[in-house]
Coordinates of N, CA, C and O in Angstrom, one line a residue:
X1 N 0.9 -1.2 0.0 CA 0.0 0.0 0.0 C 0.9 1.2 0.0 O 1.5 1.5 -1.0
X2 N 0.9 2.0 1.1 CA 1.6 3.3 1.1 C 3.1 3.1 0.8 O 3.8 2.3 1.4
X3 N 3.6 3.9 -0.1 CA 5.0 3.9 -0.4 C 5.5 2.6 -1.0 O 6.5 2.1 -0.6
X4 N 4.7 2.0 -1.9 CA 5.1 0.7 -2.4 C 6.3 0.6 -3.2 O 7.1 -0.3 -3.1
X5 N 6.5 1.6 -4.1 CA 7.7 1.6 -4.9 C 7.8 3.0 -5.6 O 6.9 3.8 -5.6
X6 N 8.9 3.1 -6.2 CA 9.2 4.3 -7.1 C 9.6 3.9 -8.4 O 10.4 2.9 -8.5
X7 N 9.3 4.6 -9.5 CA 9.6 4.2 -10.8 C 10.9 4.9 -11.2 O 11.3 4.8 -12.4
X8 N 11.5 5.5 -10.3 CA 12.8 6.3 -10.6 C 13.9 5.4 -11.1 O 14.8 5.8 -11.8
X9 N 13.9 4.2 -10.5 CA 15.0 3.3 -10.8 C 16.2 3.6 -10.0 O 17.3 2.9 -10.2
X10 N 16.2 4.6 -9.2 CA 17.4 5.0 -8.4 C 17.6 3.9 -7.3 O 16.7 3.2 -6.9
X11 N 18.8 3.9 -6.8 CA 19.2 2.9 -5.8 C 18.5 3.2 -4.5 O 18.3 2.4 -3.6
X12 N 18.0 4.4 -4.3 CA 17.3 4.8 -3.0 C 15.8 4.4 -3.1 O 15.1 4.5 -2.0
X13 N 15.3 3.9 -4.2 CA 13.9 3.6 -4.3 C 13.6 2.3 -3.5 O 14.5 1.4 -3.5
X14 N 12.5 2.3 -2.8 CA 12.2 1.1 -2.0 C 11.9 -0.1 -2.9 O 11.5 0.0 -4.0
X15 N 12.1 -1.3 -2.3 CA 11.9 -2.5 -3.0 C 10.4 -2.7 -3.1 O 9.6 -2.2 -2.3
X16 N 9.9 -3.5 -4.1 CA 8.5 -3.8 -4.2 C 7.9 -4.3 -2.9 O 8.4 -5.2 -2.3
X17 N 6.8 -3.7 -2.6 CA 6.1 -4.1 -1.3 C 6.8 -3.6 0.0 O 6.3 -3.9 1.0
X18 N 7.9 -2.9 -0.1 CA 8.6 -2.5 1.1 C 7.8 -1.5 2.0 O 7.9 -1.6 3.2
X19 N 6.9 -0.8 1.4 CA 6.1 0.2 2.1 C 5.1 -0.6 3.1 O 4.8 -0.1 4.2
X20 N 4.6 -1.7 2.6 CA 3.7 -2.5 3.5 C 4.5 -3.0 4.7 O 4.0 -2.9 5.8
X21 N 5.7 -3.5 4.4 CA 6.4 -4.1 5.6 C 6.9 -3.0 6.5 O 6.8 -3.2 7.8
X22 N 7.3 -1.8 6.0 CA 7.7 -0.7 6.8 C 6.5 -0.2 7.6 O 6.7 0.1 8.9
X23 N 5.3 -0.1 7.0 CA 4.2 0.5 7.7 C 3.8 -0.5 8.8 O 3.3 -0.1 9.9
X24 N 3.8 -1.8 8.5 CA 3.4 -2.8 9.5 C 4.3 -2.7 10.7 O 3.8 -2.9 11.9
X25 N 5.6 -2.4 10.5 CA 6.5 -2.3 11.6 C 6.1 -1.0 12.5 O 6.1 -1.1 13.7
X26 N 5.8 0.0 11.8 CA 5.3 1.3 12.5 C 4.1 1.0 13.3 O 4.1 1.4 14.5
X27 N 3.2 0.3 12.7 CA 1.9 0.1 13.4 C 2.2 -0.9 14.6 O 1.6 -0.7 15.7
X28 N 3.0 -1.8 14.4 CA 3.3 -2.7 15.5 C 4.0 -2.0 16.7 O 3.7 -2.3 17.8
X29 N 4.9 -1.2 16.4 CA 5.6 -0.4 17.5 C 4.7 0.5 18.2 O 4.7 0.6 19.5
X30 N 3.8 1.1 17.5 CA 2.8 2.0 18.1 C 1.8 1.2 19.0 O 1.5 1.6 20.1
X31 N 1.4 0.1 18.5 CA 0.5 -0.8 19.2 C 1.2 -1.2 20.5 O 0.5 -1.2 21.6
X32 N 2.4 -1.6 20.5 CA 3.1 -2.0 21.7 C 3.2 -0.9 22.7 O 3.0 -1.1 23.9
X33 N 3.5 0.3 22.3 CA 3.6 1.5 23.2 C 2.2 1.8 23.8 O 2.1 2.1 25.0
X34 N 1.2 1.8 23.0 CA -0.2 2.2 23.5 C -0.6 1.1 24.4 O -1.2 1.4 25.5
X35 N -0.4 -0.2 24.1 CA -0.7 -1.3 25.0 C -0.1 -1.2 26.3 O -0.7 -1.4 27.4
X36 N 1.3 -0.8 26.3 CA 2.0 -0.7 27.6 C 1.4 0.5 28.5 O 1.3 0.4 29.7
X37 N 0.9 1.5 27.8 CA 0.4 2.7 28.5 C -0.9 2.3 29.1 O -1.3 2.7 30.3
X38 N -1.8 1.6 28.3 CA -3.1 1.1 28.8 C -2.8 0.2 30.0 O -3.5 0.4 31.1
X39 N -1.9 -0.7 30.0 CA -1.6 -1.5 31.1 C -1.1 -0.7 32.3 O -1.6 -1.1 33.5
X40 N -0.4 0.3 32.1 CA 0.1 1.1 33.2 C -1.1 1.9 33.9 O -1.1 2.1 35.1
X41 N -2.1 2.3 33.0 CA -3.2 3.0 33.6 C -4.1 2.0 34.4 O -4.7 2.4 35.5
X42 N -4.2 0.7 34.0 CA -4.9 -0.3 34.7 C -4.3 -0.5 36.1 O -4.9 -0.7 37.1
X43 N -2.9 -0.4 36.1 CA -2.2 -0.6 37.4 C -2.5 0.6 38.3 O -2.6 0.4 39.5
X44 N -2.5 1.8 37.8 CA -2.8 3.0 38.5 C -4.2 2.9 39.2 O -4.5 3.5 40.2
X45 N -5.1 2.2 38.5 CA -6.5 2.1 39.0 C -6.6 1.1 40.2 O -7.7 1.2 40.9
X46 N -5.6 0.3 40.4 CA -5.6 -0.6 41.5 C -5.4 0.2 42.8 O -4.5 1.1 42.9
X47 N -6.1 -0.1 43.8 CA -6.0 0.7 45.1 C -4.6 0.5 45.7 O -4.0 -0.6 45.6
X48 N -4.1 1.5 46.3 CA -2.8 1.5 46.9 C -3.0 1.1 48.4 O -3.4 2.0 49.2
X49 N -2.9 -0.2 48.6 CA -3.2 -0.7 50.0 C -2.3 0.0 51.0 O -2.7 0.0 52.2
X50 N -1.1 0.3 50.7 CA -0.2 0.9 51.6 C -0.3 2.4 51.8 O 0.3 3.0 52.6
X51 N -1.2 3.0 50.9 CA -1.4 4.4 50.9 C -0.2 5.2 50.8 O 0.0 6.2 51.5
X52 N 0.8 4.7 50.0 CA 2.1 5.4 49.9 C 1.9 6.5 48.9 O 1.0 6.6 48.1
X53 N 2.9 7.4 49.0 CA 2.9 8.5 48.1 C 4.4 8.6 47.5 O 5.3 8.7 48.2
X54 N 4.5 8.6 46.2 CA 3.5 8.5 45.2 C 2.9 7.0 45.1 O 3.5 6.1 45.7
X55 N 1.9 6.8 44.3 CA 1.3 5.5 44.1 C 2.4 4.7 43.4 O 3.2 5.1 42.6
X56 N 2.5 3.4 43.9 CA 3.6 2.5 43.4 C 3.6 2.3 41.9 O 4.6 1.9 41.3
X57 N 2.5 2.5 41.2 CA 2.3 2.3 39.8 C 2.7 3.5 39.0 O 2.7 3.5 37.8
X58 N 2.9 4.6 39.7 CA 3.1 5.9 39.0 C 4.3 5.9 38.2 O 4.4 6.4 37.0
X59 N 5.4 5.3 38.7 CA 6.7 5.2 37.9 C 6.5 4.5 36.6 O 7.1 4.8 35.6
X60 N 5.8 3.4 36.7 CA 5.6 2.6 35.5 C 4.8 3.3 34.5 O 5.0 3.2 33.3
X61 N 3.8 4.1 34.9 CA 3.0 4.9 34.0 C 3.9 5.9 33.4 O 3.8 6.2 32.1
X62 N 4.7 6.6 34.2 CA 5.6 7.6 33.6 C 6.5 7.0 32.5 O 6.7 7.7 31.5
X63 N 7.0 5.9 32.8 CA 8.0 5.2 31.8 C 7.2 4.8 30.5 O 7.6 5.2 29.4
X64 N 6.0 4.3 30.7 CA 5.2 3.9 29.5 C 4.8 5.1 28.7 O 4.8 5.1 27.5
X65 N 4.3 6.1 29.4 CA 3.8 7.4 28.8 C 5.0 8.0 28.0 O 4.9 8.6 26.9
X66 N 6.2 8.1 28.7 CA 7.4 8.7 28.1 C 7.7 8.0 26.8 O 8.0 8.6 25.7
X67 N 7.7 6.7 26.8 CA 8.0 5.9 25.6 C 6.9 6.1 24.5 O 7.3 6.2 23.3
X68 N 5.7 6.2 25.0 CA 4.6 6.4 24.0 C 4.8 7.8 23.3 O 4.6 7.9 22.0
X69 N 5.1 8.8 24.0 CA 5.4 10.1 23.4 C 6.5 10.1 22.4 O 6.3 10.7 21.2
X70 N 7.5 9.4 22.6 CA 8.7 9.3 21.7 C 8.2 8.5 20.4 O 8.4 8.9 19.3
X71 N 7.6 7.3 20.8 CA 7.1 6.5 19.7 C 6.1 7.2 18.8 O 6.1 7.1 17.5
X72 N 5.2 8.0 19.3 CA 4.1 8.6 18.6 C 4.7 9.6 17.6 O 4.2 9.7 16.5
X73 N 5.7 10.4 18.0 CA 6.3 11.3 17.2 C 7.0 10.7 15.9 O 6.8 11.0 14.7
X74 N 7.7 9.6 16.2 CA 8.4 8.9 15.1 C 7.4 8.1 14.3 O 7.6 8.2 13.0
X75 N 6.5 7.5 14.9 CA 5.5 6.7 14.1 C 4.7 7.6 13.2 O 4.4 7.3 12.0
X76 N 4.2 8.8 13.7 CA 3.4 9.7 12.9 C 4.2 10.2 11.6 O 3.8 10.2 10.5
X77 N 5.5 10.5 11.9 CA 6.4 11.0 10.8 C 6.6 9.9 9.7 O 6.5 10.2 8.5
X78 N 6.9 8.7 10.2 CA 7.1 7.6 9.2 C 5.8 7.3 8.5 O 5.8 7.0 7.3
X79 N 4.7 7.2 9.2 CA 3.5 6.9 8.5 C 3.1 7.9 7.5 O 2.7 7.5 6.4
X80 N 3.2 9.1 7.8 CA 2.9 10.2 6.8 C 3.8 10.1 5.6 O 3.4 10.3 4.5
X81 N 5.1 9.8 5.8 CA 6.0 9.7 4.7 C 5.7 8.5 3.9 O 5.7 8.6 2.6
X82 N 5.2 7.5 4.4 CA 4.9 6.2 3.6 C 3.7 6.4 2.8 O 3.6 6.1 1.6
X83 N 2.7 7.1 3.5 CA 1.4 7.4 2.7 C 1.7 8.3 1.6 O 1.2 8.2 0.5
X84 N 2.5 9.4 1.9 CA 2.8 10.3 0.8 C 3.6 9.7 -0.4 O 3.3 10.0 -1.6
X85 N 4.5 8.8 0.0 CA 5.3 8.0 -1.0 C 4.3 7.2 -1.9 O 4.4 7.1 -3.1
X86 N 3.3 6.5 -1.2 CA 2.4 5.7 -1.9 C 1.5 6.5 -2.8 O 1.2 6.1 -4.0
X87 N 1.0 7.7 -2.4 CA 0.2 8.5 -3.2 C 1.0 9.0 -4.4 O 0.4 9.0 -5.6
X88 N 2.3 9.3 -4.3 CA 3.0 9.8 -5.4 C 3.2 8.7 -6.4 O 3.1 8.9 -7.6
X89 N 3.4 7.5 -5.9 CA 3.5 6.4 -6.8 C 2.3 6.1 -7.7 O 2.3 6.0 -8.9
X90 N 1.1 6.1 -7.0 CA -0.2 5.9 -7.7 C -0.5 7.0 -8.6 O -1.0 6.8 -9.7
X91 N -0.1 8.3 -8.3 CA -0.3 9.3 -9.2 C 0.5 9.1 -10.5 O 0.0 9.4 -11.6
X92 N 1.7 8.7 -10.3 CA 2.5 8.5 -11.5 C 2.1 7.3 -12.3 O 2.1 7.4 -13.6
X93 N 1.6 6.3 -11.6 CA 1.1 5.1 -12.3 C -0.2 5.5 -13.1 O -0.3 5.1 -14.3
X94 N -1.0 6.3 -12.5 CA -2.2 6.8 -13.3 C -1.8 7.5 -14.5 O -2.6 7.4 -15.6
X95 N -0.8 8.3 -14.5 CA -0.4 9.1 -15.7 C 0.1 8.1 -16.7 O -0.2 8.3 -17.9
X96 N 0.8 7.1 -16.4 CA 1.3 6.1 -17.3 C 0.2 5.3 -17.9 O 0.3 4.9 -19.1
X97 N -0.9 5.1 -17.2 CA -2.1 4.4 -17.8 C -2.6 5.1 -19.0 O -3.1 4.5 -19.9
X98 N -2.6 6.5 -18.9 CA -3.1 7.2 -20.1 C -2.3 7.1 -21.3 O -2.8 7.4 -22.4
X99 N -1.1 6.6 -21.2 CA -0.3 6.5 -22.5 C -0.3 5.1 -23.1 O 0.3 4.8 -24.1
X100 N -1.1 4.1 -22.5 CA -1.3 2.8 -23.1 C -2.3 2.9 -24.2 O -3.4 3.2 -24.1
X101 N -1.8 2.5 -25.4 CA -2.7 2.6 -26.6 C -3.5 1.4 -26.9 O -4.5 1.4 -27.5
X102 N -2.8 0.3 -26.5 CA -3.5 -1.1 -26.7 C -4.7 -1.2 -25.7 O -4.5 -1.2 -24.5
X103 N -5.9 -1.2 -26.2 CA -7.1 -1.2 -25.4 C -7.2 -2.4 -24.4 O -7.5 -2.2 -23.2
X104 N -7.0 -3.6 -24.9 CA -7.1 -4.7 -23.9 C -6.0 -4.6 -22.8 O -6.3 -4.9 -21.6
X105 N -4.8 -4.2 -23.2 CA -3.8 -4.0 -22.2 C -4.1 -2.9 -21.2 O -3.9 -3.0 -20.0
X106 N -4.7 -1.9 -21.8 CA -5.1 -0.7 -20.9 C -6.2 -1.1 -20.0 O -6.1 -0.7 -18.8
X107 N -7.1 -1.9 -20.4 CA -8.2 -2.4 -19.5 C -7.6 -3.2 -18.3 O -8.1 -3.0 -17.2
X108 N -6.7 -4.1 -18.7 CA -6.2 -5.0 -17.7 C -5.4 -4.1 -16.7 O -5.5 -4.4 -15.5
X109 N -4.6 -3.2 -17.2 CA -3.8 -2.4 -16.3 C -4.6 -1.5 -15.4 O -4.3 -1.3 -14.2
X110 N -5.7 -1.0 -16.0 CA -6.6 -0.2 -15.2 C -7.3 -1.0 -14.1 O -7.5 -0.5 -12.9
X111 N -7.7 -2.2 -14.3 CA -8.3 -3.0 -13.3 C -7.3 -3.3 -12.2 O -7.6 -3.3 -11.0
X112 N -6.0 -3.5 -12.6 CA -5.0 -3.8 -11.6 C -4.8 -2.6 -10.7 O -4.7 -2.6 -9.5
X113 N -4.8 -1.4 -11.4 CA -4.6 -0.2 -10.7 C -5.7 0.1 -9.7 O -5.5 0.4 -8.6
X114 N -6.9 -0.1 -10.2 CA -8.2 0.1 -9.3 C -8.1 -0.8 -8.1 O -8.4 -0.3 -7.0
X115 N -7.8 -2.0 -8.3 CA -7.7 -3.0 -7.2 C -6.7 -2.6 -6.1 O -7.0 -2.5 -4.9
X116 N -5.5 -2.3 -6.6 CA -4.4 -1.9 -5.7 C -4.6 -0.5 -5.0 O -4.3 -0.3 -3.8
X117 N -5.2 0.3 -5.8 CA -5.4 1.7 -5.2 C -6.6 1.6 -4.1 O -6.5 2.4 -3.1
X118 N -7.4 0.7 -4.3 CA -8.5 0.4 -3.3 C -7.9 0.0 -2.0 O -8.3 0.5 -0.9
X119 N -6.9 -0.9 -2.1 CA -6.2 -1.3 -0.8 C -5.4 -0.1 -0.2 O -5.5 0.1 1.0
X120 N -4.8 0.7 -1.0 CA -4.1 1.8 -0.5 C -5.0 2.8 0.2 O -4.8 3.4 1.2
X121 N -6.2 3.0 -0.5 CA -7.2 3.9 0.0 C -7.7 3.5 1.4 O -7.9 4.3 2.3
X122 N -7.8 2.1 1.6 CA -8.3 1.6 2.8 C -7.3 1.8 4.0 O -7.6 2.2 5.1
X123 N -6.0 1.6 3.6 CA -4.9 1.8 4.6 C -4.9 3.3 5.0 O -4.8 3.7 6.1
X124 N -5.0 4.2 4.0 CA -5.0 5.7 4.2 C -6.2 6.1 5.1 O -6.0 6.9 6.1
X125 N -7.4 5.5 4.9 CA -8.6 5.9 5.6 C -8.4 5.4 7.1 O -8.7 6.1 8.0
X126 N -7.9 4.2 7.2 CA -7.8 3.7 8.6 C -6.6 4.4 9.3 O -6.7 4.5 10.6
X127 N -5.6 4.8 8.6 CA -4.6 5.6 9.2 C -5.2 7.0 9.8 O -4.8 7.5 10.8
X128 N -6.1 7.5 9.0 CA -6.8 8.7 9.5 C -7.6 8.5 10.7 O -7.7 9.3 11.6
X129 N -8.2 7.3 10.9 CA -9.0 6.9 12.0 C -8.1 6.8 13.2 O -8.5 7.2 14.4
X130 N -6.9 6.3 13.0 CA -5.9 6.2 14.1 C -5.5 7.6 14.6 O -5.5 7.9 15.8
X131 N -5.3 8.5 13.7 CA -4.9 9.8 14.0 C -6.0 10.5 14.8 O -5.8 11.2 15.8
X132 N -7.3 10.3 14.3 CA -8.4 10.9 15.0 C -8.6 10.5 16.4 O -9.1 11.2 17.3
X133 N -8.3 9.2 16.7 CA -8.4 8.7 18.0 C -7.1 9.0 18.9 O -7.2 9.2 20.1
X134 N -6.0 9.0 18.3 CA -4.7 9.1 19.0 C -4.5 10.5 19.5 O -4.0 10.7 20.6
X135 N -4.7 11.5 18.7 CA -4.5 12.9 19.2 C -5.2 13.2 20.5 O -4.6 13.7 21.4
X136 N -6.5 13.0 20.6 CA -7.1 13.4 21.8 C -6.7 12.5 23.0 O -6.7 12.9 24.2
X137 N -6.4 11.3 22.7 CA -5.9 10.3 23.7 C -4.6 10.9 24.3 O -4.4 11.0 25.6
X138 N -3.7 11.4 23.5 CA -2.4 11.9 24.0 C -2.6 13.2 24.8 O -2.0 13.4 25.8
X139 N -3.6 14.0 24.3 CA -3.9 15.3 25.0 C -4.5 14.9 26.4 O -4.1 15.5 27.4
X140 N -5.3 14.0 26.5 CA -5.9 13.7 27.8 C -4.9 13.0 28.7 O -4.9 13.3 29.9
X141 N -3.9 12.3 28.2 CA -2.9 11.7 29.0 C -2.0 12.8 29.5 O -1.6 12.8 30.7
X142 N -1.7 13.8 28.7 CA -0.8 14.9 29.2 C -1.5 15.7 30.3 O -0.9 16.1 31.3
X143 N -2.8 16.0 30.1 CA -3.6 16.7 31.1 C -3.6 15.9 32.4 O -3.5 16.5 33.4
X144 N -3.9 14.6 32.3 CA -4.0 13.7 33.4 C -2.6 13.7 34.2 O -2.7 13.9 35.4
X145 N -1.6 13.6 33.5 CA -0.2 13.6 34.2 C 0.1 15.0 34.8 O 0.6 15.0 35.9
X146 N -0.3 16.0 34.2 CA 0.0 17.4 34.8 C -0.9 17.5 36.0 O -0.3 18.1 37.0
X147 N -2.1 17.0 36.1 CA -2.8 17.1 37.3 C -2.3 16.3 38.5 O -2.4 16.7 39.6
X148 N -1.6 15.2 38.1 CA -1.0 14.4 39.2 C 0.1 15.1 39.9 O 0.4 14.9 41.0
X149 N 0.8 16.0 39.2 CA 1.8 16.8 39.8 C 1.2 17.8 40.8 O 1.9 18.2 41.8
X150 N 0.0 18.2 40.7 CA -0.6 19.1 41.6 C -1.5 18.4 42.7 O -1.5 18.8 43.8
X151 N -2.1 17.3 42.3 CA -3.0 16.6 43.2 C -2.5 15.1 43.3 O -2.6 14.4 42.3
X152 N -2.1 14.7 44.5 CA -1.7 13.2 44.6 C -2.9 12.3 44.3 O -4.0 12.7 44.4
X153 N -2.5 11.1 43.9 CA -3.5 10.1 43.6 C -4.3 9.7 44.9 O -3.7 9.3 45.9
X154 N -5.6 9.9 44.9 CA -6.3 9.5 46.1 C -6.3 8.1 46.4 O -6.4 7.3 45.4
X155 N -6.3 7.7 47.6 CA -6.3 6.2 47.9 C -7.6 5.6 47.6 O -7.6 4.4 47.1
X156 N -8.7 6.4 47.6 CA -10.0 5.8 47.2 C -10.8 7.0 46.7 O -11.5 7.6 47.4
X157 N -10.7 7.2 45.4 CA -11.5 8.4 44.8 C -12.3 7.9 43.6 O -11.7 7.4 42.6
X158 N -13.6 8.1 43.7 CA -14.5 7.6 42.6 C -14.2 8.4 41.3 O -14.1 7.9 40.2
X159 N -14.0 9.7 41.5 CA -13.8 10.5 40.3 C -12.5 10.1 39.6 O -12.4 10.1 38.4
X160 N -11.4 9.9 40.4 CA -10.2 9.4 39.9 C -10.3 8.1 39.1 O -9.8 8.0 38.0
X161 N -11.0 7.2 39.7 CA -11.1 5.9 39.0 C -12.0 6.0 37.7 O -11.7 5.4 36.7
X162 N -13.0 6.9 37.8 CA -13.8 7.2 36.6 C -12.9 7.8 35.5 O -13.1 7.4 34.3
X163 N -12.0 8.7 35.8 CA -11.1 9.3 34.8 C -10.2 8.2 34.2 O -10.0 8.1 33.0
X164 N -9.7 7.3 35.1 CA -8.8 6.3 34.6 C -9.5 5.3 33.7 O -9.0 4.9 32.7
X165 N -10.8 5.0 34.1 CA -11.5 4.1 33.2 C -11.8 4.7 31.8 O -11.7 4.0 30.8
X166 N -12.0 6.0 31.8 CA -12.2 6.7 30.5 C -10.9 6.7 29.7 O -11.0 6.5 28.5
X167 N -9.8 7.0 30.3 CA -8.5 6.9 29.6 C -8.2 5.5 29.1 O -7.8 5.4 28.0
X168 N -8.4 4.5 29.9 CA -8.2 3.2 29.5 C -9.0 2.8 28.4 O -8.6 2.1 27.4
X169 N -10.3 3.1 28.4 CA -11.2 2.8 27.3 C -10.8 3.5 26.0 O -10.9 2.9 24.9
X170 N -10.4 4.8 26.2 CA -9.9 5.4 25.0 C -8.6 4.8 24.4 O -8.5 4.7 23.2
X171 N -7.7 4.4 25.3 CA -6.6 3.7 24.8 C -6.9 2.4 24.1 O -6.2 2.1 23.1
X172 N -7.9 1.7 24.6 CA -8.3 0.5 23.9 C -8.9 0.8 22.4 O -8.7 0.0 21.5
X173 N -9.5 1.9 22.3 CA -10.1 2.3 21.0 C -8.9 2.6 20.1 O -8.9 2.3 18.9
X174 N -7.9 3.2 20.6 CA -6.7 3.5 19.8 C -6.1 2.2 19.4 O -5.7 2.0 18.2
X175 N -6.0 1.2 20.2 CA -5.4 -0.1 19.9 C -6.3 -0.8 18.8 O -5.8 -1.4 17.8
X176 N -7.6 -0.6 18.8 CA -8.5 -1.2 17.8 C -8.2 -0.6 16.5 O -8.2 -1.3 15.4
X177 N -8.1 0.7 16.4 CA -7.8 1.4 15.1 C -6.4 1.0 14.6 O -6.3 0.8 13.3
X178 N -5.5 0.8 15.5 CA -4.1 0.4 15.0 C -4.3 -1.1 14.4 O -3.7 -1.5 13.5
X179 N -5.1 -1.9 15.1 CA -5.3 -3.3 14.6 C -6.0 -3.3 13.2 O -5.7 -4.1 12.4
X180 N -6.9 -2.3 13.0 CA -7.6 -2.2 11.7 C -6.6 -1.8 10.6 O -6.8 -2.2 9.5
X181 N -5.6 -1.0 11.0 CA -4.6 -0.6 10.0 C -3.8 -1.9 9.6 O -3.5 -2.2 8.4
X182 N -3.4 -2.7 10.6 CA -2.7 -3.9 10.4 C -3.5 -4.9 9.5 O -2.9 -5.5 8.6
X183 N -4.8 -4.9 9.7 CA -5.7 -5.8 8.8 C -5.6 -5.3 7.4 O -5.5 -6.1 6.5
X184 N -5.7 -4.0 7.2 CA -5.7 -3.5 5.9 C -4.4 -3.7 5.2 O -4.3 -4.0 4.0
X185 N -3.3 -3.7 6.0 CA -2.0 -3.9 5.4 C -1.8 -5.4 5.0 O -1.3 -5.8 4.0
X186 N -2.4 -6.3 5.8 CA -2.5 -7.7 5.6 C -3.2 -8.0 4.3 O -2.8 -8.8 3.4
X187 N -4.3 -7.3 4.0 CA -5.1 -7.5 2.8 C -4.4 -7.1 1.6 O -4.5 -7.6 0.5
X188 N -3.3 -6.2 1.8 CA -2.5 -5.7 0.6 C -1.2 -6.4 0.6 O -0.3 -5.9 -0.2
X189 N -1.0 -7.3 1.4 CA 0.4 -7.9 1.5 C 0.7 -8.6 0.2 O 0.0 -9.4 -0.3
X190 N 1.9 -8.3 -0.3 CA 2.3 -8.9 -1.6 C 2.5 -10.5 -1.4 O 2.3 -11.1 -2.5
X191 N 2.7 -10.9 -0.3 CA 2.8 -12.4 -0.1 C 1.4 -13.0 -0.3 O 1.3 -14.2 -0.6
X192 N 0.4 -12.2 -0.1 CA -1.0 -12.7 -0.2 C -1.6 -12.4 -1.6 O -2.5 -13.0 -2.0
X193 N -1.0 -11.4 -2.2 CA -1.5 -11.0 -3.5 C -0.4 -10.9 -4.5 O 0.3 -9.9 -4.6
X194 N -0.1 -11.9 -5.3 CA 1.0 -12.0 -6.2 C 0.9 -10.8 -7.2 O 2.0 -10.3 -7.5
X195 N -0.2 -10.5 -7.6 CA -0.4 -9.4 -8.6 C 0.1 -8.1 -8.0 O 0.7 -7.3 -8.8
X196 N 0.0 -7.9 -6.7 CA 0.3 -6.7 -6.1 C 1.9 -6.5 -6.3 O 2.4 -5.4 -6.7
X197 N 2.6 -7.5 -5.9 CA 4.1 -7.3 -5.9 C 4.6 -7.3 -7.4 O 5.6 -6.7 -7.7
X198 N 3.9 -8.0 -8.3 CA 4.2 -7.9 -9.7 C 4.1 -6.6 -10.3 O 4.7 -6.1 -11.2
X199 N 3.1 -5.8 -9.7 CA 2.7 -4.5 -10.3 C 3.5 -3.4 -9.7 O 3.7 -2.4 -10.3
X200 N 3.9 -3.6 -8.4 CA 4.4 -2.4 -7.7 C 5.9 -2.6 -7.4 O 6.3 -3.7 -7.0

């Protein structure tokens, strides 16, 4: 899908299908970081029986959240680059289709283009869904952490647990959108679609 190849023929051009493998790695890394953060939120929700200050799970949350912030910046930049590369490839491919004079060959090529561009469009759409869920999740996490600097975690606070439940639920939604991207990438995997790797 995104960033599948370049027709420049230069040594820096990605290999056929490399955009799929690269994006899958990005999605996997992001999923791991979000999952670790969700797990740390669940730990914070557990009552501190020793009523210690700070909460024993706070250090784990800080580590997970710090890694998530770093991962999110890198993942977003890499994902955007892959999608842009893929769009440029399909734009160039579409221009080339206009130059095919043999009608049967043109029809075959157009069908192949439409099929593969549909896969690319699905990956791009689901990437947008990740972005729409991820941005507010990160904002909420930052605001939550900032409040913890001012107000200690209560030993037994209903409002605090409710906020944690909301953050955890939001994190799980982010995980679902990341999984949907992985599914779209699997659907366009050149190992599953020989025509895909032959064309791109």
